[in-house]
mmCIF file of C-alpha atoms in Angstrom:
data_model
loop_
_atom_site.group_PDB
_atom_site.id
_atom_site.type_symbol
_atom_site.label_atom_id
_atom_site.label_comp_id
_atom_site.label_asym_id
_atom_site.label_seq_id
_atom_site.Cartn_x
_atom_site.Cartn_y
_atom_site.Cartn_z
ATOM 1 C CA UNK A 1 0.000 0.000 0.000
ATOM 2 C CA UNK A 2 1.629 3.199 -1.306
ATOM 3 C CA UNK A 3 1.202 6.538 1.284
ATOM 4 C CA UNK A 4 -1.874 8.762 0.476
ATOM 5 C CA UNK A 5 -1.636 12.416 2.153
ATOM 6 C CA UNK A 6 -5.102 13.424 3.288
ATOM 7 C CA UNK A 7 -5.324 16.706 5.443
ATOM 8 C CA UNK A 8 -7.662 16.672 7.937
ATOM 9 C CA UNK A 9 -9.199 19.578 9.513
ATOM 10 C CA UNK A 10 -6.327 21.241 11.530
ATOM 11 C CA UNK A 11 -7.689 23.867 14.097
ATOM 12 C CA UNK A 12 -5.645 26.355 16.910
ATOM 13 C CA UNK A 13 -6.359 29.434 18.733
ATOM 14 C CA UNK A 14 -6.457 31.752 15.522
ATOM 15 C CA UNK A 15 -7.361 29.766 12.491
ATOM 16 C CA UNK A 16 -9.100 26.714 11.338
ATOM 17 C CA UNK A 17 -7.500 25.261 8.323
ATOM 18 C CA UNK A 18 -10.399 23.037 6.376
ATOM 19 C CA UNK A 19 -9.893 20.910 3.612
ATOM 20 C CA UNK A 20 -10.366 23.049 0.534
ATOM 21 C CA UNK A 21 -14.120 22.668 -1.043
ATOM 22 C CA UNK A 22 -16.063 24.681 -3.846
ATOM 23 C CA UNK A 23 -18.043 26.011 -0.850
ATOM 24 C CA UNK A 24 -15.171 27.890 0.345
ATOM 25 C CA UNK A 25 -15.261 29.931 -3.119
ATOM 26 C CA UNK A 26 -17.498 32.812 -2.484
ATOM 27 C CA UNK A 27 -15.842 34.211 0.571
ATOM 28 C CA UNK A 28 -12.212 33.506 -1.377
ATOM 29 C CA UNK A 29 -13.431 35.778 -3.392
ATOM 30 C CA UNK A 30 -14.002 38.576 -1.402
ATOM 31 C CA UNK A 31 -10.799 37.867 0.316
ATOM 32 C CA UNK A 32 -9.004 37.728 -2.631
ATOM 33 C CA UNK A 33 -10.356 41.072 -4.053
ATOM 34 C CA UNK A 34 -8.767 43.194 -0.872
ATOM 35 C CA UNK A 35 -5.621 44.884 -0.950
ATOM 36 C CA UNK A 36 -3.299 43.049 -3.588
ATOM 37 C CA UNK A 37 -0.154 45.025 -2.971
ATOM 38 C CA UNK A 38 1.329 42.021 -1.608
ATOM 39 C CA UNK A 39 1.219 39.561 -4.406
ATOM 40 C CA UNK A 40 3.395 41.280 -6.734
ATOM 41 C CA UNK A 41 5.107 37.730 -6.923
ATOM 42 C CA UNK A 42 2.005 35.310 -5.935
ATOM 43 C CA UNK A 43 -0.330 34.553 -8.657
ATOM 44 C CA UNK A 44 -3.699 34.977 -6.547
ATOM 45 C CA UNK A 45 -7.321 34.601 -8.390
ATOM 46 C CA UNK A 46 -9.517 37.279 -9.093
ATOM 47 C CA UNK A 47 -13.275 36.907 -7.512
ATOM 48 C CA UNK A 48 -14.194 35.883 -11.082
ATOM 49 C CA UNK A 49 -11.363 33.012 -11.272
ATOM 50 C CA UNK A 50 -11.564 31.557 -8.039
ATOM 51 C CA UNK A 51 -13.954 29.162 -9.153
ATOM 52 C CA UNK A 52 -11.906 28.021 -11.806
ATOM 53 C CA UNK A 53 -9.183 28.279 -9.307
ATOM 54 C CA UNK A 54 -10.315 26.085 -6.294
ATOM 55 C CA UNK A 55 -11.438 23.374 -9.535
ATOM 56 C CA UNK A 56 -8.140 23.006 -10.703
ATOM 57 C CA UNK A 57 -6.707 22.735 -7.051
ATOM 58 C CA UNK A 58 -9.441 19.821 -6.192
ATOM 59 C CA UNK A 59 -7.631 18.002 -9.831
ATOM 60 C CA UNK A 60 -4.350 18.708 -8.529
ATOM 61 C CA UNK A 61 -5.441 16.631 -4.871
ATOM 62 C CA UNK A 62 -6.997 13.827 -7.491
ATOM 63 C CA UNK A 63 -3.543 13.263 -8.451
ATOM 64 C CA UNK A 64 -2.242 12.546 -4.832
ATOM 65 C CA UNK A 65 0.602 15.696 -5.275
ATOM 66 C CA UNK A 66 -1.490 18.526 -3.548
ATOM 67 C CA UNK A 67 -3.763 18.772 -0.380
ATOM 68 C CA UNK A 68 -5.300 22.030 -0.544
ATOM 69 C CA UNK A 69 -6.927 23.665 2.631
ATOM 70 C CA UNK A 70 -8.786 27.332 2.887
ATOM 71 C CA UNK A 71 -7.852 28.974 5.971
ATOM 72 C CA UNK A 72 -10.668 30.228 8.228
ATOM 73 C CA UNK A 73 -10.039 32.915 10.762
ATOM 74 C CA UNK A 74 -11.125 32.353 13.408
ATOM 75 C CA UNK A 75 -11.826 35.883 14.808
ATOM 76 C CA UNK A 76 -14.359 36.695 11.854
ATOM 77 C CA UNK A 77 -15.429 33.296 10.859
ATOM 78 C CA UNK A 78 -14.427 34.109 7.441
ATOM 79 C CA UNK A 79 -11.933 32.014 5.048
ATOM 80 C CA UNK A 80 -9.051 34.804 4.287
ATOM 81 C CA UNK A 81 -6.868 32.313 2.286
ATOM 82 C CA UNK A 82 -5.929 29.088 1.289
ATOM 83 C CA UNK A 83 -2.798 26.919 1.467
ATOM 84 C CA UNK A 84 -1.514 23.246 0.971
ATOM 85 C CA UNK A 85 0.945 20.322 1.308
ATOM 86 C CA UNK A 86 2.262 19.774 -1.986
ATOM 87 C CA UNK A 87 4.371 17.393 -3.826
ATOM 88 C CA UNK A 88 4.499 14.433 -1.032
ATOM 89 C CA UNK A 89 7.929 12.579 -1.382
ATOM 90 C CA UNK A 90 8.408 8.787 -0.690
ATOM 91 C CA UNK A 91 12.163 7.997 -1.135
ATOM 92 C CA UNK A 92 13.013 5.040 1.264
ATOM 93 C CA UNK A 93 9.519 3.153 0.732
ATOM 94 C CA UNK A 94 6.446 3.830 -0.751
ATOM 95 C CA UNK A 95 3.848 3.967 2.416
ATOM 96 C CA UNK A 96 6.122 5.919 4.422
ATOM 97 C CA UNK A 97 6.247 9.838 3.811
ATOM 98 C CA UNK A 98 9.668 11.481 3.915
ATOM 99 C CA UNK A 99 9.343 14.932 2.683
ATOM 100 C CA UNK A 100 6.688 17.493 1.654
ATOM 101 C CA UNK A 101 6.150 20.996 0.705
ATOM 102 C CA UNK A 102 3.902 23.802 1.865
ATOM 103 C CA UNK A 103 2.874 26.230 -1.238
ATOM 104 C CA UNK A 104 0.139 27.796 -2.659
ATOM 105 C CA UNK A 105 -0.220 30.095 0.667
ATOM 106 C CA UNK A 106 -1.889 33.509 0.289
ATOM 107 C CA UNK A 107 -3.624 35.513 2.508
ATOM 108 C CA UNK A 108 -6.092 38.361 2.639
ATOM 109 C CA UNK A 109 -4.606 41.888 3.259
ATOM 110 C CA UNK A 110 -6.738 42.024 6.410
ATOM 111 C CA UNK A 111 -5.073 39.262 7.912
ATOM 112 C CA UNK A 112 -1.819 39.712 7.185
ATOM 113 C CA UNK A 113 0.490 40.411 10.268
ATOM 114 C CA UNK A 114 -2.623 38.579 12.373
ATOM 115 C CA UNK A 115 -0.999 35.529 13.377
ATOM 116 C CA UNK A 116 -3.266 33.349 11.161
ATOM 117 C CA UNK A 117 -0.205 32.632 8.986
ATOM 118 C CA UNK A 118 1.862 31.544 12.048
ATOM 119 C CA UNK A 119 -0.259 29.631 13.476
ATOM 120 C CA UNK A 120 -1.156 28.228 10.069
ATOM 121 C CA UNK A 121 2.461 26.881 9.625
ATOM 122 C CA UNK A 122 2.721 25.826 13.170
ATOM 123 C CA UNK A 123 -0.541 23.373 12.218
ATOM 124 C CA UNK A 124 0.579 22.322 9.577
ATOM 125 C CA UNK A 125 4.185 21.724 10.613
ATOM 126 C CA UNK A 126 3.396 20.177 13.844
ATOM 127 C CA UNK A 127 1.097 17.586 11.318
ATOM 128 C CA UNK A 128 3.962 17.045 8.954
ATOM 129 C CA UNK A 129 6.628 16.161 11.155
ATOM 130 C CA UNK A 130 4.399 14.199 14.705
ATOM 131 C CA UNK A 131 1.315 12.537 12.765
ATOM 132 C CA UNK A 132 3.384 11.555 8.986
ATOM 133 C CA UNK A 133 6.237 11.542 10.852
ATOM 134 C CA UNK A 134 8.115 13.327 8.173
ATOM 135 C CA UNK A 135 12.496 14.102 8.077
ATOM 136 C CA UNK A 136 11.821 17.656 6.327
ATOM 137 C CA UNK A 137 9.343 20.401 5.356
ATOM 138 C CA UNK A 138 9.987 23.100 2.489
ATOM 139 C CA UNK A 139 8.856 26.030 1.014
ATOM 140 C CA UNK A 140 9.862 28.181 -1.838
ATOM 141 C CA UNK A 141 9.222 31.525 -2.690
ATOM 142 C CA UNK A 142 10.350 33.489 -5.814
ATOM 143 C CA UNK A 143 14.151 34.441 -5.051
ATOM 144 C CA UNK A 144 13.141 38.440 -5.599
ATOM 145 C CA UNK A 145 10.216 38.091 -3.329
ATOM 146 C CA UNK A 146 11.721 39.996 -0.066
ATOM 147 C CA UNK A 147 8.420 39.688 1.722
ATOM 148 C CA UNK A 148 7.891 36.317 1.522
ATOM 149 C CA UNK A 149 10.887 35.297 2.151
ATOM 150 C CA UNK A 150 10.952 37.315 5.889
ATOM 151 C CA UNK A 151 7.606 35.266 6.073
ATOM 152 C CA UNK A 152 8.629 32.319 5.911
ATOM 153 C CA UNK A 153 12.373 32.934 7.375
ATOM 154 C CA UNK A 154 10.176 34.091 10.710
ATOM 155 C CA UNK A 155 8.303 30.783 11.258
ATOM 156 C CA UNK A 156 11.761 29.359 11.625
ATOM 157 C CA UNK A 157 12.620 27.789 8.244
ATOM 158 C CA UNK A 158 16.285 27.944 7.113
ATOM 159 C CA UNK A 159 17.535 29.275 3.670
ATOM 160 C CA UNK A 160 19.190 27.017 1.843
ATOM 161 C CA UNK A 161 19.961 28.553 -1.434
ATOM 162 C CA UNK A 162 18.627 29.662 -4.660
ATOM 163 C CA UNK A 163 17.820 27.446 -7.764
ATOM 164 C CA UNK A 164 17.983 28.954 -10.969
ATOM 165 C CA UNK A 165 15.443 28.795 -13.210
ATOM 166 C CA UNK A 166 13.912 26.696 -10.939
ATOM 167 C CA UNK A 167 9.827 27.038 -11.850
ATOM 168 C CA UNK A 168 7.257 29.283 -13.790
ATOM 169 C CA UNK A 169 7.056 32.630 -13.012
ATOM 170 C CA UNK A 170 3.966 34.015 -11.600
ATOM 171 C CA UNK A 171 5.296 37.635 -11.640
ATOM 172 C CA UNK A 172 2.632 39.773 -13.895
ATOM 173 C CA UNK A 173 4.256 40.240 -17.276
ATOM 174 C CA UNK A 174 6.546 37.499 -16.672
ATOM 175 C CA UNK A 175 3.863 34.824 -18.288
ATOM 176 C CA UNK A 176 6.172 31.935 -19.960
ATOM 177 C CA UNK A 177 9.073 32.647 -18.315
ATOM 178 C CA UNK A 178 10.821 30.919 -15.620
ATOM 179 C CA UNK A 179 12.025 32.277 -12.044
ATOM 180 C CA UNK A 180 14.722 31.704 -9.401
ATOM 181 C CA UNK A 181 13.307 30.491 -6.203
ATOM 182 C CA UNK A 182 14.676 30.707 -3.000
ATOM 183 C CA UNK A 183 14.667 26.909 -1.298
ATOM 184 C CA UNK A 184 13.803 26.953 2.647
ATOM 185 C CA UNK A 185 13.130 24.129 4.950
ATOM 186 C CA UNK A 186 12.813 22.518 8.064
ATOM 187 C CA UNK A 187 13.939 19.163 9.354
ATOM 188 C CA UNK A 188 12.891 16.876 11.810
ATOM 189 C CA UNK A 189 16.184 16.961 14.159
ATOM 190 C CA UNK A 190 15.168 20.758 14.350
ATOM 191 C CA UNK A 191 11.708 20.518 14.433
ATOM 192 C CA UNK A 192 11.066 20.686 18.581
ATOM 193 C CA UNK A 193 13.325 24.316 18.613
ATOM 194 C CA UNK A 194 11.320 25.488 15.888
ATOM 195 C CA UNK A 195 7.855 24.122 17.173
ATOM 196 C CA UNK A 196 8.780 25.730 21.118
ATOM 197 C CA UNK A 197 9.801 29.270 19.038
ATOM 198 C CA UNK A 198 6.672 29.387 16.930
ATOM 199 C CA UNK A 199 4.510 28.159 20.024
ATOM 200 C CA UNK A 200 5.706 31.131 21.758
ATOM 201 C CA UNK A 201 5.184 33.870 18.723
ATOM 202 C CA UNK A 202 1.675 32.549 17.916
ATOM 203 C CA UNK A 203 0.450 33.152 21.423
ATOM 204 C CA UNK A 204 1.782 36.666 21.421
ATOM 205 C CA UNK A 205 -1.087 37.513 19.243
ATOM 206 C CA UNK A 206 -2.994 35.920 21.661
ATOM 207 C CA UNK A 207 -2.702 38.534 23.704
ATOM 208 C CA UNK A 208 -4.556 42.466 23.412
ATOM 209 C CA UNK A 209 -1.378 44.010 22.744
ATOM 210 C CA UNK A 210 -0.098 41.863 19.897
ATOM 211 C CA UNK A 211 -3.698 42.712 18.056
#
């Protein structure tokens, strides 16, 4: 029997992260539709593609590489995002995970610099590396993408280079063309430092003068 990701629901003090569904798709929209600033580098759906958008995600979990999830904050009851595991890796057999990604993360304007995304990679860390038992987690992030890459740098991943050419660009204009990213990760022998450092940032939101 070969390993088969499946997220389940994955809740903390700030956000609920639910497997992604086309019910989800109205309030994307509206959370997608905010402030955009941010996502000069992040290809994020329009209100009038995110039905298209969370389609095509559901075909990508068909295939076994993705497990998509919207996030749900948990102060406004609204979804504000959406993220995933992606491209599960089985290299010493094939029902025991080894490595995974987390990708497709993007979140509304309002809840940026809320927590939700902390907490969101604490959840889905803590998952990856005490329930699959995992030996690393990584993310990558276009290589000229400052702001993403303090993001993910301050949930306690560790840079570990650049690869050229590495995947498509989803930089506007850029449509065809390939980008740089910068590689970050996590690994299991440093997974309880991390977990005890992002334990302790998440519940400073917690608190009235971290809102």
């Amino acid at each position: 029997m070969s390993f088969t990701a499946k997220g389940p629901v994955l809740e903390g003090s700030l956000v609920r992260l639910e497997p992604l569904e086309q019910r989800h798709a109205g309030e994307l929209g509206v959370a997608a539709e905010e402030n955009r600033e941010s996502y000069a580098f992040t290809w994020v759906p329009r209100a009038d593609e995110v039905d298209a958008y969370v389609d095509a995600q559901l075909a990508r979990a068909a295939t076994g590489r993705l497990v998509p999830y919207a996030q749900v904050s948990l102060a406004t009851g609204r979804v504000v995002g959406t993220t995933s595991y992606w491209e599960p890796r089985c290299w010493r057999s094939e029902d025991r995970l080894d490595a995974v990604e987390i990708g497709f993360t993007w979140l509304a304007a309002s809840a940026q610099g809320t927590g939700v995304n902390a907490e969101a990679k604490l959840l889905l860390f803590r998952h990856a590396f005490e329930e699959w038992g995992v030996s690393r987690v990584d993310l990558k992030t276009d290589a000229r993408n400052s702001r993403s890459r303090a993001a993910i740098e301050s949930v306690g991943a560790r840079f570990e280079g650049v690869l050229r050419n590495w995947s498509r660009s989803w930089a506007p204009g850029e449509e065809g063309r390939l980008r740089d990213s910068a590689i970050f990760a996590i690994t299991a022998e440093e997974w309880p430092e991390r977990r005890e450092a992002l334990e302790r940032r998440v519940a400073r939101y917690r608190t009235p003068a971290a809102q």
